[in-house]
mmCIF file of C-alpha atoms in Angstrom:
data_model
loop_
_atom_site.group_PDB
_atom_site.id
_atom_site.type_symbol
_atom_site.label_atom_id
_atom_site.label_comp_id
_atom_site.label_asym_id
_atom_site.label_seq_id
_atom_site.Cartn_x
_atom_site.Cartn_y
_atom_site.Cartn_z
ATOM 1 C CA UNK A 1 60.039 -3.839 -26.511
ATOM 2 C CA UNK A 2 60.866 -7.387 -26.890
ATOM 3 C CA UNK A 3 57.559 -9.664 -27.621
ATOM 4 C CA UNK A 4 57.674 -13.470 -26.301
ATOM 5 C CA UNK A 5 55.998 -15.697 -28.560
ATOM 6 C CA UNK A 6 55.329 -19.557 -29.120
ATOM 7 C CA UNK A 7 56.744 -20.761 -32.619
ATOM 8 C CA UNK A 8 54.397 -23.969 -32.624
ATOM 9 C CA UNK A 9 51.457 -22.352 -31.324
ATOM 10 C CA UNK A 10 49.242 -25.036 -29.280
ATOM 11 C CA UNK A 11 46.826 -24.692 -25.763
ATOM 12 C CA UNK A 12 48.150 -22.414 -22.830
ATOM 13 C CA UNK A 13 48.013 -24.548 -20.279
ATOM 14 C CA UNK A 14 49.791 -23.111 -17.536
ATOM 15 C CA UNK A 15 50.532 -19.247 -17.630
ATOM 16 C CA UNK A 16 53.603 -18.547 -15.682
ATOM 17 C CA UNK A 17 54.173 -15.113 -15.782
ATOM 18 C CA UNK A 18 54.477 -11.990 -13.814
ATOM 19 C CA UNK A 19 52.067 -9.439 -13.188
ATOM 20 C CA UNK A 20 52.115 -6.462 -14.972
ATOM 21 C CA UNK A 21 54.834 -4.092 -14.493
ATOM 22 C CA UNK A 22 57.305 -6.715 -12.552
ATOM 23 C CA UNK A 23 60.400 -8.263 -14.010
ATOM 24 C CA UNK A 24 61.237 -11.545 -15.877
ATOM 25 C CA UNK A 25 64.255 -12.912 -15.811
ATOM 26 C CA UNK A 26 66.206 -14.413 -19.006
ATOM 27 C CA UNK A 27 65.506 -18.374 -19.046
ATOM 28 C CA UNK A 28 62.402 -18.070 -16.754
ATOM 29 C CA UNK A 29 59.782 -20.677 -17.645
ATOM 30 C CA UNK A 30 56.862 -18.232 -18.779
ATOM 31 C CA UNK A 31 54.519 -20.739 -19.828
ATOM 32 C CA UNK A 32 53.351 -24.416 -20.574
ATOM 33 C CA UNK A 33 51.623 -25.144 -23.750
ATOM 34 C CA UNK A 34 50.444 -28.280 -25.264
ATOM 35 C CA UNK A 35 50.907 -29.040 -29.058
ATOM 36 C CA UNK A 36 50.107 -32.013 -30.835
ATOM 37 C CA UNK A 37 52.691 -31.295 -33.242
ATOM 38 C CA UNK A 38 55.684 -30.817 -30.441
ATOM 39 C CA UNK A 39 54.383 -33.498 -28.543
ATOM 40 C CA UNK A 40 55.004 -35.958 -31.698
ATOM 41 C CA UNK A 41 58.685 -34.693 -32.532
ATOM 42 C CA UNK A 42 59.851 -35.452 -28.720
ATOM 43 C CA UNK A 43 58.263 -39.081 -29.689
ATOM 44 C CA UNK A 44 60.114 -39.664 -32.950
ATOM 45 C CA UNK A 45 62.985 -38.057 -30.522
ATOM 46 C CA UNK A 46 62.923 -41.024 -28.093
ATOM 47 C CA UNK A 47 62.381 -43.477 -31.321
ATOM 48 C CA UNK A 48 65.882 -41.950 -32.947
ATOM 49 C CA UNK A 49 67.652 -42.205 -29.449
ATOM 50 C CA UNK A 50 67.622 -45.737 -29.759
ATOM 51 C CA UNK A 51 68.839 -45.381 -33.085
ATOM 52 C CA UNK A 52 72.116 -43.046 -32.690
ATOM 53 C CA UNK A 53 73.404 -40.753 -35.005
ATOM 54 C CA UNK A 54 71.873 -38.856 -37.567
ATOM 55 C CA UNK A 55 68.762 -39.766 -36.688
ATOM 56 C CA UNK A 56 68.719 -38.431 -33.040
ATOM 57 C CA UNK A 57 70.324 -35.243 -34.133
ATOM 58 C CA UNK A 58 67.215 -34.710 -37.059
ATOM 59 C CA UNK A 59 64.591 -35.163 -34.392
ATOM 60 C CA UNK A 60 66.282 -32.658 -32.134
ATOM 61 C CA UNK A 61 66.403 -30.456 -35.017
ATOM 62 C CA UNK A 62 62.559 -30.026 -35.742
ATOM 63 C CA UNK A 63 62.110 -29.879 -31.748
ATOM 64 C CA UNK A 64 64.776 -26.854 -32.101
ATOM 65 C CA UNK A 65 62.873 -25.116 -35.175
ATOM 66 C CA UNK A 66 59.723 -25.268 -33.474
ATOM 67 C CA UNK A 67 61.362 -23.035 -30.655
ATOM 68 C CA UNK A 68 61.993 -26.024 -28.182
ATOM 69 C CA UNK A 69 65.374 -25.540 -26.329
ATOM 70 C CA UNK A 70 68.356 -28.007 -25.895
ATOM 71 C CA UNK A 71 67.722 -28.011 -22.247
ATOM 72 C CA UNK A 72 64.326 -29.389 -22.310
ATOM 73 C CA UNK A 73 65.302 -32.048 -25.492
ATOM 74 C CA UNK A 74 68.225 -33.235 -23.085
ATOM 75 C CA UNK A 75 65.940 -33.738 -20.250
ATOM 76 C CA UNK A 76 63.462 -35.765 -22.392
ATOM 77 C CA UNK A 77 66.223 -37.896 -24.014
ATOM 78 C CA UNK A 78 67.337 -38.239 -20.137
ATOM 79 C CA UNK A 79 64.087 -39.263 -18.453
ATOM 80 C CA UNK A 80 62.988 -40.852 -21.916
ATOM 81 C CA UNK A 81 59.432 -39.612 -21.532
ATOM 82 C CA UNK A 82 57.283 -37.877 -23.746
ATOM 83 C CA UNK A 83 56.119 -34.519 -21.918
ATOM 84 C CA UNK A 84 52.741 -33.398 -21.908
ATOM 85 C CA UNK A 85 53.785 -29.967 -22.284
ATOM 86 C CA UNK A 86 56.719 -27.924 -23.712
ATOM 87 C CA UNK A 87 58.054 -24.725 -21.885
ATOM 88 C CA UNK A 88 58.468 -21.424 -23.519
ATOM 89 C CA UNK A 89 61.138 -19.462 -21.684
ATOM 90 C CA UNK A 90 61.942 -15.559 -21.920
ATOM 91 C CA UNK A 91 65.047 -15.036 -23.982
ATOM 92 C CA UNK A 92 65.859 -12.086 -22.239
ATOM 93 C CA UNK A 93 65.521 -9.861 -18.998
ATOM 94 C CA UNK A 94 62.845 -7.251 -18.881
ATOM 95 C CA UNK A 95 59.936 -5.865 -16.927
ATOM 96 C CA UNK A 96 56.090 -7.323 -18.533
ATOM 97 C CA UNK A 97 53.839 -4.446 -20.176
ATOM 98 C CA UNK A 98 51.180 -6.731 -22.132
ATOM 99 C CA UNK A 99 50.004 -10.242 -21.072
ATOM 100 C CA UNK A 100 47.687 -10.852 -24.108
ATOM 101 C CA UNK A 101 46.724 -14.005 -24.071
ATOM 102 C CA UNK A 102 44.983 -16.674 -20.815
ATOM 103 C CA UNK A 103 45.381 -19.990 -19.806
ATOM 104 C CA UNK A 104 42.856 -22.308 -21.885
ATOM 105 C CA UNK A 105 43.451 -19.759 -25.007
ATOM 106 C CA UNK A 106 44.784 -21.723 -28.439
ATOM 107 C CA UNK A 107 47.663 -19.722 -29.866
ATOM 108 C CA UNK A 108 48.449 -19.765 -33.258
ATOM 109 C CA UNK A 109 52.046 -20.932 -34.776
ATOM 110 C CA UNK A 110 54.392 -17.453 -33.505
ATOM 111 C CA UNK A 111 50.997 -16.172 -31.170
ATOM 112 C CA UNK A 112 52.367 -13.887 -28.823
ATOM 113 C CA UNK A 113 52.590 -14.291 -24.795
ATOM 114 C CA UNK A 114 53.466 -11.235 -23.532
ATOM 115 C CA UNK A 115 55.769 -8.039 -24.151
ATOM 116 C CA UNK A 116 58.969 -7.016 -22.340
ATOM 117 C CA UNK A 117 60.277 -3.783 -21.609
ATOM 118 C CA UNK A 118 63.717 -4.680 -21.910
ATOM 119 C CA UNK A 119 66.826 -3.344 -20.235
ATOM 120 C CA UNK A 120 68.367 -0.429 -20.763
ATOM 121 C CA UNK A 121 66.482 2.462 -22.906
ATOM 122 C CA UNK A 122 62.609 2.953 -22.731
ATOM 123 C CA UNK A 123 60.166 5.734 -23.756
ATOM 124 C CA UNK A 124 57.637 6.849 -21.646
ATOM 125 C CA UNK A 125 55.110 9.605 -21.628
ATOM 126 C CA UNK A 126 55.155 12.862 -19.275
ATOM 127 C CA UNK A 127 52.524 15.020 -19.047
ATOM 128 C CA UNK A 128 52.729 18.365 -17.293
ATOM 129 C CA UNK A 129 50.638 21.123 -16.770
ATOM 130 C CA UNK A 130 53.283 24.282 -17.115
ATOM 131 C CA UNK A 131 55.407 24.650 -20.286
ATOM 132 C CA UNK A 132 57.221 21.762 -21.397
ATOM 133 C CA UNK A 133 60.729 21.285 -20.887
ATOM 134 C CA UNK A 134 63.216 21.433 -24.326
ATOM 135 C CA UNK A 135 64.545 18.764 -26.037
ATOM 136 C CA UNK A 136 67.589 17.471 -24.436
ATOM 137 C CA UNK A 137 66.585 18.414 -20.730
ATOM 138 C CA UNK A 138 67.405 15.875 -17.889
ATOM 139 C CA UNK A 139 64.697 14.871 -16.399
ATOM 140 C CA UNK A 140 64.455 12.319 -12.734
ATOM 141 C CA UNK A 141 61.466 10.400 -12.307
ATOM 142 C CA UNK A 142 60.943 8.586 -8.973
ATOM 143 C CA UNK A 143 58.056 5.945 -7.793
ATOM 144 C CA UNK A 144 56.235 7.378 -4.732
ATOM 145 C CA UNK A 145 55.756 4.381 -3.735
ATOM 146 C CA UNK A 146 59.507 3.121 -3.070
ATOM 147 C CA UNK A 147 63.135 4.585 -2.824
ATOM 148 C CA UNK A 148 63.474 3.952 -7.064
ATOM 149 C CA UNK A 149 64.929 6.249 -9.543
ATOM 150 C CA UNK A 150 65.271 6.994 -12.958
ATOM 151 C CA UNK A 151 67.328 8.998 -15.476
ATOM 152 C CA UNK A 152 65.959 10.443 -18.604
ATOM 153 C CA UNK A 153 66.029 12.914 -21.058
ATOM 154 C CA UNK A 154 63.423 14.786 -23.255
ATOM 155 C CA UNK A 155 63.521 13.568 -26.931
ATOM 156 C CA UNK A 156 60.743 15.097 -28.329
ATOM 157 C CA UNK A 157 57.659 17.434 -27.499
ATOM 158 C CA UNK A 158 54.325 15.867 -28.375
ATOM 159 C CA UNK A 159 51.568 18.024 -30.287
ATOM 160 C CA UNK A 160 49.927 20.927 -28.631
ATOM 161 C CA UNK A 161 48.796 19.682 -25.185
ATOM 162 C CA UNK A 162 44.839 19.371 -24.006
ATOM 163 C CA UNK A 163 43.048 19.597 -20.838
ATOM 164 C CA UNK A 164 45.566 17.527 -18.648
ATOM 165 C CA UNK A 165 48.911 19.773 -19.725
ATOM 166 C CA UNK A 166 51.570 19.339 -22.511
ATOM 167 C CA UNK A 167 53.047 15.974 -23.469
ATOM 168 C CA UNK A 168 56.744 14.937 -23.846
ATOM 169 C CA UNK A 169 58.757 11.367 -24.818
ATOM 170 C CA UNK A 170 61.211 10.926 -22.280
ATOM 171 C CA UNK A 171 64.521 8.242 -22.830
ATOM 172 C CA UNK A 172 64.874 6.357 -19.776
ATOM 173 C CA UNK A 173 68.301 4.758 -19.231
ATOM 174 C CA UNK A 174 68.384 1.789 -17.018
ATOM 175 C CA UNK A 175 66.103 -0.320 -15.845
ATOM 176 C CA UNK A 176 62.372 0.675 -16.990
ATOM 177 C CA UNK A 177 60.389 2.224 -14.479
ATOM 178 C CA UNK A 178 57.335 -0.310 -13.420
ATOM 179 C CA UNK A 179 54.238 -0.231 -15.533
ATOM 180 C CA UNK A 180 50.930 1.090 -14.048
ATOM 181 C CA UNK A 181 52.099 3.305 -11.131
ATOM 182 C CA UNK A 182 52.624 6.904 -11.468
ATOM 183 C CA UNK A 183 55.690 8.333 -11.396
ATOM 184 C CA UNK A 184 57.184 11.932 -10.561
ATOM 185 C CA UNK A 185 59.047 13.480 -12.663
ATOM 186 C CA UNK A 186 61.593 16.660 -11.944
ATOM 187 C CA UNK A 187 63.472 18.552 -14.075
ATOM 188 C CA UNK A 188 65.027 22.030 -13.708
ATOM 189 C CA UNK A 189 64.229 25.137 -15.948
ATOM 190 C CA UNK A 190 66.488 27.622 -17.210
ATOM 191 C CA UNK A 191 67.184 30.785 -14.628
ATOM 192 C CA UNK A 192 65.201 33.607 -16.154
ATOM 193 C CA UNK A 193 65.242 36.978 -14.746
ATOM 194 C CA UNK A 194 62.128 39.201 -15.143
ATOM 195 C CA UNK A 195 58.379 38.994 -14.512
ATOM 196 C CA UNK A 196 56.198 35.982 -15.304
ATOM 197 C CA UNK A 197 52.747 36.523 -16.586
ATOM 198 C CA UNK A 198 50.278 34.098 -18.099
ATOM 199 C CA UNK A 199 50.989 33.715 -22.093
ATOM 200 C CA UNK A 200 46.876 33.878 -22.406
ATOM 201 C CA UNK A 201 47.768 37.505 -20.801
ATOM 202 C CA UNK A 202 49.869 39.176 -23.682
ATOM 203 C CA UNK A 203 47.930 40.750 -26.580
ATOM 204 C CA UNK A 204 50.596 40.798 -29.499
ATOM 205 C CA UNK A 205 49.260 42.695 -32.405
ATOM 206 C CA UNK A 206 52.351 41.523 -34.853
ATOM 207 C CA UNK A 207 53.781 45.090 -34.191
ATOM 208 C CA UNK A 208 54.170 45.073 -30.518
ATOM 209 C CA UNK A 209 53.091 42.826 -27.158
ATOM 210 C CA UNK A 210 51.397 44.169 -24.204
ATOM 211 C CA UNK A 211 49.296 43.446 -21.210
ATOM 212 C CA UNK A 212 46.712 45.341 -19.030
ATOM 213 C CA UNK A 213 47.589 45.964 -15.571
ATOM 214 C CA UNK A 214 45.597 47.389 -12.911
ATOM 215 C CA UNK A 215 45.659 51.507 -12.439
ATOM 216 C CA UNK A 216 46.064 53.119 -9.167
ATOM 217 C CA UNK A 217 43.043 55.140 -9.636
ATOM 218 C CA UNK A 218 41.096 52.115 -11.004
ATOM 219 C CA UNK A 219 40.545 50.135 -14.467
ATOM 220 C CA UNK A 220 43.464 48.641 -16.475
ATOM 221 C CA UNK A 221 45.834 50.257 -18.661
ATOM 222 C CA UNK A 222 48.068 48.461 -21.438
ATOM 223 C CA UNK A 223 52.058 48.260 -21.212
ATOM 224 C CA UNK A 224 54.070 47.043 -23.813
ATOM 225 C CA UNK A 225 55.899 44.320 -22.621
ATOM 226 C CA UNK A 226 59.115 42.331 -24.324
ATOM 227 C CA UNK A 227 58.815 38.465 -24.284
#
């Protein structure tokens, strides 16, 4: 996960992003917030242009420290005003999974925006309601709601499941499957030959396992049984 945050801090005044669950792309404007303290380096900024060197390249220094980028100094020096606003931008490609914050809110100096899934490896949660597939098992997960697929594999098995089934982390490679829908997941289990029973069925005394079955000529009878 990849967190997008505002060095300076200051007033959100325009919240540009996505909804939850679709993508941003790297450089996208994200949002517009107004700082006293930015707005006062891209003045001392047009003050050193007139100047020349060093003092233009120490103004766009602070501007870059306080997370301002060289696009947005240029364009100032360009149009030589003073914005009302700076732009924070995402640094990188990724789908949004928190949007923490509102337009109006004050954000202190590094106050987060939002959070990325980025590309290429994410974790997500399956829950199903058989046995849970081993570590290492492939598993495709799909969105009902398009043609979109995912690879994954099982890298580890949560505690001992509850009402809703047992619980496994799943590595997704590629692109991160959207946030908030539901997904299905597949997987294929081992070829076992034999009968399946319940496991709440077998009654293992340490010594042996059995179950009751039903008699022909009524009531149940135990059979020892090899798991």
């Amino acid at each position: 996960l990849m967190r997008i945050s505002a060095q300076p801090g200051g007033q959100v005044r325009a919240l540009e992003l996505p909804r939850l669950g679709e993508r941003v792309r790297a450089g996208q404007v994200v949002a517009r917030l107004y700082s006293p303290e930015v707005r006062a380096a891209f003045e001392e900024l047009l003050l050193a242009r007139d100047l020349g060197e060093p003092w233009i390249d120490a103004a766009r220094q602070r501007l870059r420290n306080g997370g301002v980028l060289d696009a947005d100094i240029d364009g100032a020096i360009a149009g030589g005003k003073v914005p009302e606003t700076y732009v924070v931008r995402a640094p990188a490609s990724g789908v949004v999974t928190a949007r923490p914050v509102a337009e109006g809110a004050w954000l202190s100096p590094g106050g987060v925006l939002a959070v990325l899934a980025q590309e290429g490896s994410v974790v997500i949660e399956v829950v199903t309601p058989a046995d849970h597939p081993e570590i290492g098992t492939p598993i495709a997960l799909s969105d009902p709601a398009s043609t979109e697929t995912w690879k994954g594999e099982v890298r580890a098995v949560l505690a001992a499941g509850d009402a809703a089934g047992h619980a496994v982390r799943v590595d997704v490679r590629g692109a991160p499957p959207r946030v908030g829908r539901p997904l299905v997941a597949e997987w294929e289990t081992p070829a076992v030959s034999g009968v399946w029973v319940p496991r709440g069925a077998v009654i293992d005394t340490g010594e042996r396992q059995a179950v009751f079955v039903a008699a022909a000529e009524g009531g149940y009878e135990p059979r020892n049984v090899k798991l």
